[in-house]
CSV table of C-alpha atoms in Angstrom, one decimal:
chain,number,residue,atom,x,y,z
A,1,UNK,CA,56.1,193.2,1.5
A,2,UNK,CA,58.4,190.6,3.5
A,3,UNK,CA,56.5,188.2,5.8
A,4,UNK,CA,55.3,189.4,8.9
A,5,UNK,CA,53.8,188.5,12.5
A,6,UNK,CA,49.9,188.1,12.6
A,7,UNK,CA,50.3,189.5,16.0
A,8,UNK,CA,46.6,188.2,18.1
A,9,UNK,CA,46.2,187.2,21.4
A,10,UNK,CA,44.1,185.5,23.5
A,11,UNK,CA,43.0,187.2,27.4
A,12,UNK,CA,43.2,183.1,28.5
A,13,UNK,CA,46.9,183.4,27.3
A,14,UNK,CA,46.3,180.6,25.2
A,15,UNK,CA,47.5,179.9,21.8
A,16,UNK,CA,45.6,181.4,18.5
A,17,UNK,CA,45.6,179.9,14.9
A,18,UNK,CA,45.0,181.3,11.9
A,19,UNK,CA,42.9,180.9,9.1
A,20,UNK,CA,43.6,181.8,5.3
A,21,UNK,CA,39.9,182.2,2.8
A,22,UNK,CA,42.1,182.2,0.0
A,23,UNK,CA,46.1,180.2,0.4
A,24,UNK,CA,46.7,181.4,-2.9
A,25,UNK,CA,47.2,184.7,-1.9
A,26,UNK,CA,49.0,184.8,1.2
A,27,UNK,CA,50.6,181.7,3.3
A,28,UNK,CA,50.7,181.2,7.0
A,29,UNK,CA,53.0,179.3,9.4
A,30,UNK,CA,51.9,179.6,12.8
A,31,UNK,CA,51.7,183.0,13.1
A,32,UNK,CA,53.9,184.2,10.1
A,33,UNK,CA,52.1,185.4,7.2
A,34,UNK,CA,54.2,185.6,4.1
A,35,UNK,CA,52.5,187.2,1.1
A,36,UNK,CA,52.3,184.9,-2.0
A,37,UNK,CA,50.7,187.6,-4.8
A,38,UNK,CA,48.6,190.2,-5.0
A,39,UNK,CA,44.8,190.3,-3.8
A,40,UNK,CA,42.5,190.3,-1.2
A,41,UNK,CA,42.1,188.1,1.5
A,42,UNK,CA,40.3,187.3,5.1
A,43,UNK,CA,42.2,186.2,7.7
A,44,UNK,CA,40.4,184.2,11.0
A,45,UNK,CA,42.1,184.4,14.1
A,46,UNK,CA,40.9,180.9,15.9
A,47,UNK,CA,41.2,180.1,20.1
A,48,UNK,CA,39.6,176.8,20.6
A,49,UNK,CA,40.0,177.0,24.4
A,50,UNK,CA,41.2,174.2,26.9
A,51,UNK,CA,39.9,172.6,30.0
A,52,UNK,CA,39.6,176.1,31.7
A,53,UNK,CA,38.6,178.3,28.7
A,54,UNK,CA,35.5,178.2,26.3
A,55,UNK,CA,36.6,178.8,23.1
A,56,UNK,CA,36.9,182.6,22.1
A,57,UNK,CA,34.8,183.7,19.5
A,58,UNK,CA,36.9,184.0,15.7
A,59,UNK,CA,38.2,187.4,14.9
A,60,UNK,CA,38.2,188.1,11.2
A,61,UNK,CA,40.8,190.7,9.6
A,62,UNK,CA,40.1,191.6,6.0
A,63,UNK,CA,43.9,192.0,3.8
A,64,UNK,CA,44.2,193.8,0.4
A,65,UNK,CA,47.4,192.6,-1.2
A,66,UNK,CA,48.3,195.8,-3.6
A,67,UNK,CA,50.5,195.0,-7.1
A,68,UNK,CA,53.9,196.4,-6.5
A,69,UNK,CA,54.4,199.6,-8.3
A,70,UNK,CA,57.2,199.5,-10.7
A,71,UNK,CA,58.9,202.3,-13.1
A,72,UNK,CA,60.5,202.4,-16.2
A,73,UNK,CA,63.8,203.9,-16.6
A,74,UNK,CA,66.2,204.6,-19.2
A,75,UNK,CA,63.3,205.3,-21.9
A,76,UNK,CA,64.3,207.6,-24.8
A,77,UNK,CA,61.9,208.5,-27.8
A,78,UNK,CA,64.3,208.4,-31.3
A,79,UNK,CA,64.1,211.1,-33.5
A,80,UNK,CA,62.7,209.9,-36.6
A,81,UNK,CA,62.9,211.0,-40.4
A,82,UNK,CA,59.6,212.2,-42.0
A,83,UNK,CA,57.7,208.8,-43.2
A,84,UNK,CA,54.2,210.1,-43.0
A,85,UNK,CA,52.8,207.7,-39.7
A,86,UNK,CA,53.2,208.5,-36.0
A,87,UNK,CA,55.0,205.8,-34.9
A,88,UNK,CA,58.0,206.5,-32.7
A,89,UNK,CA,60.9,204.4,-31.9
A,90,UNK,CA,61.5,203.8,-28.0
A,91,UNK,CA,64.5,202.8,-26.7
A,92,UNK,CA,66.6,201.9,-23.2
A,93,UNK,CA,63.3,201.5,-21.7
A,94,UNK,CA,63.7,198.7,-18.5
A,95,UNK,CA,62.0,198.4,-15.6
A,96,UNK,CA,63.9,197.1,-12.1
A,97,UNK,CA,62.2,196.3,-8.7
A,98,UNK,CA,60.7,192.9,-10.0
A,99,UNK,CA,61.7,189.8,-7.3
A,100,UNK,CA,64.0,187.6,-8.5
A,101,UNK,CA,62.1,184.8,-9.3
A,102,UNK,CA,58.5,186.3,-10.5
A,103,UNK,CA,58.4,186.1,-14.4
A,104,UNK,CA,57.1,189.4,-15.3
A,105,UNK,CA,58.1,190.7,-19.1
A,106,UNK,CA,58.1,194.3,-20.4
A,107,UNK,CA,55.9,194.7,-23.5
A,108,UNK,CA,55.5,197.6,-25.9
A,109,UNK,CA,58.7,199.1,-24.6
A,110,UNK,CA,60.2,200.0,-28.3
A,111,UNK,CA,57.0,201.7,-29.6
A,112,UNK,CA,55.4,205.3,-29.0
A,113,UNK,CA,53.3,207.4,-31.0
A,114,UNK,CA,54.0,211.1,-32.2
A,115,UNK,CA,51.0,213.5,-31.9
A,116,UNK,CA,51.2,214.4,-35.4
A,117,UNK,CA,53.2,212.6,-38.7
A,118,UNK,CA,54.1,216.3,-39.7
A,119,UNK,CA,58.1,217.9,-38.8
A,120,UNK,CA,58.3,219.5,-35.3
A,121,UNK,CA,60.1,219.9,-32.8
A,122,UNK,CA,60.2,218.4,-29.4
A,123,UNK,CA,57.2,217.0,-30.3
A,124,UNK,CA,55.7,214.5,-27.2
A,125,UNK,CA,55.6,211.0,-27.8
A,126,UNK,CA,52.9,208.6,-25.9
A,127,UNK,CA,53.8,205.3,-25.0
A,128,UNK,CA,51.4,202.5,-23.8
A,129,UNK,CA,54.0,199.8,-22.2
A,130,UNK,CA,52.6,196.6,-20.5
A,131,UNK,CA,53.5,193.7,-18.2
A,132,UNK,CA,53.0,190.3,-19.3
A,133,UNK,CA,54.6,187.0,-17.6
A,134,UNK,CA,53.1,184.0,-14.7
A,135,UNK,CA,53.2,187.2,-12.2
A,136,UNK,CA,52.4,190.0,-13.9
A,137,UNK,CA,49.5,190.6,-11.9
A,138,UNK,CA,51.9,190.8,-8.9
A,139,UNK,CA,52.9,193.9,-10.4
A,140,UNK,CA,51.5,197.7,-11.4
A,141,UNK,CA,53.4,199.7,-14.2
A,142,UNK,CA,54.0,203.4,-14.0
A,143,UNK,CA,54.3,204.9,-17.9
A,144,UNK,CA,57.3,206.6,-18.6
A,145,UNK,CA,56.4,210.7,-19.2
A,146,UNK,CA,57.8,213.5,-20.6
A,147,UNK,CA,59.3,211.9,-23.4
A,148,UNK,CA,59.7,214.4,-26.9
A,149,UNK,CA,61.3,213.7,-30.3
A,150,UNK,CA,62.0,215.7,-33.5
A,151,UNK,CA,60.7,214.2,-36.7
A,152,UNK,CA,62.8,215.6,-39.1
A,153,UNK,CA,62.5,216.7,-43.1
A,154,UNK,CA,63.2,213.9,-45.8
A,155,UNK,CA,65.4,214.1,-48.2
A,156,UNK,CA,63.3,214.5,-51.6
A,157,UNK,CA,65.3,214.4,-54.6
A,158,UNK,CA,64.3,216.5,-57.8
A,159,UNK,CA,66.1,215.2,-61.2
A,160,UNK,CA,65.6,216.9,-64.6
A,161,UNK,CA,64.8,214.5,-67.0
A,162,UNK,CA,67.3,214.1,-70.2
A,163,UNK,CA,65.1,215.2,-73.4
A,164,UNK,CA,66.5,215.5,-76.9
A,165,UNK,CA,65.8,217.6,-80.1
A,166,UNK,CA,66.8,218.6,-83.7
A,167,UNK,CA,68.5,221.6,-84.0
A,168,UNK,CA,66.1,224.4,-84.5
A,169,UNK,CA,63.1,223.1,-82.9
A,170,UNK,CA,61.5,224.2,-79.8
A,171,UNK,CA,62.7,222.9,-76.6
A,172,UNK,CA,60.0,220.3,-75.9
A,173,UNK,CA,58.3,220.5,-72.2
A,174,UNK,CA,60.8,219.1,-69.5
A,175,UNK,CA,59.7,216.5,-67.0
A,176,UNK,CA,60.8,216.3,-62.9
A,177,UNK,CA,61.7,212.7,-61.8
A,178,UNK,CA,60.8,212.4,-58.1
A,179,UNK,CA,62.7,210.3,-55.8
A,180,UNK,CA,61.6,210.0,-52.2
A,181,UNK,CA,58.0,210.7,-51.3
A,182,UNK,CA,56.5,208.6,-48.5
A,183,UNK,CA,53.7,206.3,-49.8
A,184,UNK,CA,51.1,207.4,-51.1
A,185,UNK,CA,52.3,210.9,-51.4
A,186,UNK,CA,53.6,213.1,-54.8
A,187,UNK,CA,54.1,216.4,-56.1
A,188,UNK,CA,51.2,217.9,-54.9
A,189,UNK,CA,52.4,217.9,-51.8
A,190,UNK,CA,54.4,220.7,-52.3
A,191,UNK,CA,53.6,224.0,-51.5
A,192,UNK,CA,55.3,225.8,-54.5
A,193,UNK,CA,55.8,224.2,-57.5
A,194,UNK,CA,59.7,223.9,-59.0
A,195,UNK,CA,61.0,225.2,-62.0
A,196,UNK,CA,62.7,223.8,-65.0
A,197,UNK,CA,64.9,226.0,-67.1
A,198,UNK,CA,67.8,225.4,-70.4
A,199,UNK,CA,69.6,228.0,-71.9
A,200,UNK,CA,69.3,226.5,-75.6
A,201,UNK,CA,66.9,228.1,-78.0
A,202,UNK,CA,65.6,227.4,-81.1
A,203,UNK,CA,68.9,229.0,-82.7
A,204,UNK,CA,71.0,226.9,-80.3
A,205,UNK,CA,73.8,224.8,-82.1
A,206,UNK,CA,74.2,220.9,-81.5
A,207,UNK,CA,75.4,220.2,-78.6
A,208,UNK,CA,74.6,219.3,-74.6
A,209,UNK,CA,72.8,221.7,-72.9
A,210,UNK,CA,72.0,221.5,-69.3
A,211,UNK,CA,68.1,221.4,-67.6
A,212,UNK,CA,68.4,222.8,-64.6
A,213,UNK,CA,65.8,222.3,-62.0
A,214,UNK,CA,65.5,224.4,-59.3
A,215,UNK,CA,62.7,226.2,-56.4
A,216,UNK,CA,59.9,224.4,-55.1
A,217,UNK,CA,58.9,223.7,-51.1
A,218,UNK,CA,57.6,221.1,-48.9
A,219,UNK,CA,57.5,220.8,-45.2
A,220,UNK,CA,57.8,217.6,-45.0
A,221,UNK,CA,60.7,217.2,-47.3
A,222,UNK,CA,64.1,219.1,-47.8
A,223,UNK,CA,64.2,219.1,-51.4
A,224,UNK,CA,67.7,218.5,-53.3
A,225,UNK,CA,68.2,218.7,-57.3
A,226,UNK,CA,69.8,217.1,-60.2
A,227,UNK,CA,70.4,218.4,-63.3
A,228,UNK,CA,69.3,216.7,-66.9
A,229,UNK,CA,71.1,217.2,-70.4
A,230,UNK,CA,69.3,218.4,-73.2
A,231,UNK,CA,71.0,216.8,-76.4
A,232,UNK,CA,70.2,219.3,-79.3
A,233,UNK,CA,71.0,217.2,-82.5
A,234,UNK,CA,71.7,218.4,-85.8
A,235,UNK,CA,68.9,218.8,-88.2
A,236,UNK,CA,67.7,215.7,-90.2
A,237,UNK,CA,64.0,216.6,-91.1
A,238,UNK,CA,63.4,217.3,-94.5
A,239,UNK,CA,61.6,219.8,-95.4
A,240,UNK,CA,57.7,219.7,-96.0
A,241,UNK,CA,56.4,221.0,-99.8
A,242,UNK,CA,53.2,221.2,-101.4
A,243,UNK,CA,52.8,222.2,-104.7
A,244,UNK,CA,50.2,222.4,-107.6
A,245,UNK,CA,49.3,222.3,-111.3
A,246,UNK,CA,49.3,225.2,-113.1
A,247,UNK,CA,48.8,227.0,-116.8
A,248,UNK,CA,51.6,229.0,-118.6
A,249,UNK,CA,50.3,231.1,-122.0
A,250,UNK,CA,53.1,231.7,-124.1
A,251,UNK,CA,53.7,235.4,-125.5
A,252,UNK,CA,53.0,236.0,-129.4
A,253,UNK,CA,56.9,235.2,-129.8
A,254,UNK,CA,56.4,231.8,-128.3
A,255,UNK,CA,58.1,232.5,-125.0
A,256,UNK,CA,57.0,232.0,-121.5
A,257,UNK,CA,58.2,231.5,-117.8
A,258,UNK,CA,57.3,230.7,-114.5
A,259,UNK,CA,58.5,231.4,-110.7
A,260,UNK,CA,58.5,229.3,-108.0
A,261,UNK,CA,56.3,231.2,-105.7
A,262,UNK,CA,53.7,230.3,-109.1
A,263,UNK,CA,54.0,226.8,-108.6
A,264,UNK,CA,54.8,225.9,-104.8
A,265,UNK,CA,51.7,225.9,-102.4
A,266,UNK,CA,53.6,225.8,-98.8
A,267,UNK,CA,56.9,225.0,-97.7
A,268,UNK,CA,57.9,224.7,-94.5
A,269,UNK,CA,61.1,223.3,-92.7
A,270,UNK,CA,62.5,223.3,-88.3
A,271,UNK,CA,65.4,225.4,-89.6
A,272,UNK,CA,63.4,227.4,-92.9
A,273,UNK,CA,63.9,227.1,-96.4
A,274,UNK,CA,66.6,228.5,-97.9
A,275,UNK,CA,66.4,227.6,-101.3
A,276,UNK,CA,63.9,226.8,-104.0
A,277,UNK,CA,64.8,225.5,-107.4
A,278,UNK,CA,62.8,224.4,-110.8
A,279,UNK,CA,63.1,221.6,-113.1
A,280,UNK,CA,62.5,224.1,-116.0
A,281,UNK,CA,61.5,227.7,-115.2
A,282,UNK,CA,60.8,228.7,-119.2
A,283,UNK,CA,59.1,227.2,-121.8
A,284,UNK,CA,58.6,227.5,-125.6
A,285,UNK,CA,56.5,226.2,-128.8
A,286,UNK,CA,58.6,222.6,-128.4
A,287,UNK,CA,56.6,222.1,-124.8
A,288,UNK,CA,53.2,223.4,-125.9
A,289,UNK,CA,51.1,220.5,-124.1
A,290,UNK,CA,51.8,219.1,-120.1
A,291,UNK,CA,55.1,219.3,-118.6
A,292,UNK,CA,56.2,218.0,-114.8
A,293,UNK,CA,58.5,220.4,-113.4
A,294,UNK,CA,60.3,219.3,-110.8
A,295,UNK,CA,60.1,221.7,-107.4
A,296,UNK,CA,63.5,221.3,-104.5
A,297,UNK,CA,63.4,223.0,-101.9
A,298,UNK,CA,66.5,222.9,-99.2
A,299,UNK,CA,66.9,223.8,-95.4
A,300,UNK,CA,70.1,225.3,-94.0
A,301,UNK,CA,71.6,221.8,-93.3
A,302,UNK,CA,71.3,220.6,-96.7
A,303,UNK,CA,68.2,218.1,-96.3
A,304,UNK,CA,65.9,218.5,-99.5
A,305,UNK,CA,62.7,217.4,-100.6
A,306,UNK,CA,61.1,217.4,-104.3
A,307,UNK,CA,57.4,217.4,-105.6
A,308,UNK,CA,56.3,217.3,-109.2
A,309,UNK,CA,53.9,219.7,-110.4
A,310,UNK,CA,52.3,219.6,-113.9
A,311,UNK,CA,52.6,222.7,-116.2
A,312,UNK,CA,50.3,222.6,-119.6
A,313,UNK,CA,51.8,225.1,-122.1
A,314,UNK,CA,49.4,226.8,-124.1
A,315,UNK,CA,50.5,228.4,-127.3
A,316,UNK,CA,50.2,232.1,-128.7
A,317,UNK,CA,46.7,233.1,-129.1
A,318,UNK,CA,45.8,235.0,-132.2
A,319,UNK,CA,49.0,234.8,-134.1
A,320,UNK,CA,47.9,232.5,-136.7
A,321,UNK,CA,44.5,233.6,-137.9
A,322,UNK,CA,46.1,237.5,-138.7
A,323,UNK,CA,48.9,236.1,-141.0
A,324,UNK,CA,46.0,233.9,-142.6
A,325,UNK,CA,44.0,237.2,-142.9
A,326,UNK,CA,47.0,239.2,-144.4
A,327,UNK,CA,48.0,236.8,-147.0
A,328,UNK,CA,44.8,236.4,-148.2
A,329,UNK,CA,43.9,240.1,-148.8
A,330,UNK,CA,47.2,241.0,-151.0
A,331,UNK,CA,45.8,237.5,-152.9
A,332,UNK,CA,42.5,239.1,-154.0
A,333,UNK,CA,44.1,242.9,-154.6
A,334,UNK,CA,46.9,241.2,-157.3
A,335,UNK,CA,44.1,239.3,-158.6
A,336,UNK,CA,42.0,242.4,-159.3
C-alpha cells in the first residue's frame, strides 16, 4: 500500500513520535509511514511532554504487512503428442502488478503436469509456478486454474520386412519392423496384434511379391503401414539322393535288370523330382562281379545331383551242373 499518516494525538496538543521495532519493514518520517516489504511490525506512539505536561504514556499499535497478491495471466497448457510421461508444456504464462523496482522472477511458468500419460481429451493439467527474486517475499502468487490439454495418438509406423526365397519353397515367417514406440515401450503394447500376408505360394513364379501388413491397435499410437517385397528366386538347390548297394541274379539266359525305385533310397527336391536315370539299368555274364551304377536325378529347373551305388552281379544258378549231368550220362550209355 502507498505511505500513509500514522494519525495520533496527544489531549496536551503536543507533538507525538513514532517508533518502528523492526525499520526493515516499514519506514517512518515524522508521521508518514511508508511500507518497505512485507511483515509484521509494532509501532510506539511517543509524547515526552514539555514544561506543562508529564509525558503521556507510549501507545503501541501492532501492523501486519500482507505479500501482495499477484495472478498469472496469459497461461495456456500445449497439447502434446503421446511420449509416455505427464509432463505438459505451459506457455504465455506472466504475471503483472509487481512495483517497478522489486526484483521478483516467475519460475516454473513452462511446466505442468497431465493427470495421466495415456490419450484424452481435455485432460487438466496442474501447474506448481513460484516467485523467486531480492523481493519475492514481498509478494503471494495465485496458480493459474482451469487449464486442460489433449494428448494426442503417435504416429507408429508398421513396415513389412523384405524376405527372400527359392522358387517353390514355403514362404518363410515375415517379420514387423517398428518405428516409433516411446521408451521403453514395444509391440506388446498393442491391443490386437497385426497381420502379415503375400499372395505368392509355393507354386508362385520368380518374381516380386508384395508383404502387406496390415490391422493391429493401440491407444496410444495411430498405427500407419509399409509394405515389404518378397523376392521369390528361381530354383538353385539341388536335389537331395540317397541310394544303396544292392544284388542283381541273372536269369538262366544270363540276363538281368534293375529299376530305379530298386536302387534309390530317398530323393527329395523344393520343386520335386522329375526325372531319375541309371548308369546301366541291365546287366549280363560280362558284369558278373561289382558294378557302380551311376543314379541322376533332376528337378524341374534342371539342377541335378548323382550318387553311385554298387550292384554285384551274380550269375545263373544251376545251369552248369545239369549240362555236366547230361553229358555225362549219354557217356556211360554209348559206352555200354
Amino acid at each position: 500500500d502507498a505511505a500513509f499518516d500514522l494519525g495520533a494525538t496527544a489531549s496536551s496538543g503536543l507533538s507525538v513520535s513514532y517508533l518502528s521495532s523492526a525499520d526493515t519493514v516499514v519506514s517512518i518520517s515524522g508521521s508518514t509511514l511508508t511500507i518497505l516489504r512485507a511483515g509484521s511490525v509494532s509501532i510506539t506512539a511517543i509524547q515526552n511532554g514539555d514544561a506543562m505536561y508529564d509525558t503521556a504514556a507510549p501507545v503501541v499499535q501492532d501492523l501486519l504487512i500482507t505479500p501482495l497478491e499477484l495472478m498469472v495471466s496469459g497461461a495456456v497448457a500445449e497439447n502434446k503428442e503421446y511420449d509416455g510421461t505427464i509432463d505438459a508444456v505451459i506457455s504465455g504464462a506472466a504475471i503483472s502488478g509487481v512495483l517497478p523496482s522489486d526484483d521478483v522472477i516467475l519460475l516454473g511458468a513452462d511446466m505442468g503436469q497431465f493427470t495421466q500419460s495415456d490419450v484424452g481429451t481435455a485432460l487438466e493439467v496442474a501447474v506448481a509456478m513460484s516467485l523467486s527474486g531480492a523481493d519475492s517475499t514481498n509478494y503471494s502468487l495465485v496458480q493459474p486454474s482451469g487449464l486442460t490439454a489433449d494428448i494426442t495418438q503417435k504416429e507408429l509406423i508398421l513396415t513389412a520386412a523384405d524376405a527372400s526365397r527359392e522358387a517353390c519353397e514355403a514362404n518363410p515367417d515375415f517379420m514387423i519392423d517398428y518405428e516409433g514406440f516411446v521408451d521403453g515401450e514395444d509391440e506388446s503394447v498393442l491391443t490386437e496384434a497385426a497381420e502379415l500376408s503375400c499372395a505368392a505360394d509355393e507354386s508362385s513364379s520368380p518374381g516380386d511379391y508384395d508383404i502387406v501388413v496390415s490391422g493391429g491397435a493401440a491407444s496410444n499410437y495411430a498405427l500407419s503401414y509399409v509394405n515389404g517385397t518378397l523376392m521369390v528366386t528361381p530354383d538353385v538347390t539341388s536335389p537331395t539322393l540317397s541310394v544303396h548297394a544292392i544284388v542283381v541274379q541273372l536269369d538262366e539266359q544270363g540276363n538281368g535288370s534293375i529299376v530305379p525305385s530298386d536302387i534309390v533310397l530317398s530323393a527329395d527336391d523344393n520343386c520335386a523330382v522329375t526325372d531319375t536315370t541309371l548308369s546301366q539299368d541291365t546287366f549280363t555274364l560280362d558284369d558278373v562281379g561289382n558294378v557302380n551304377v551311376e543314379v541322376t536325378v533332376m528337378d524341374a529347373a534342371g539342377n541335378s545331383a548323382t550318387e553311385l551305388a554298387t550292384v554285384t552281379v551274380n550269375g545263373p544258378t544251376a545251369f552248369g551242373d545239369w549240362s555236366m549231368t547230361v553229358s555225362y550220362t549219354h557217356l556211360r550209355a554209348h559206352e555200354t
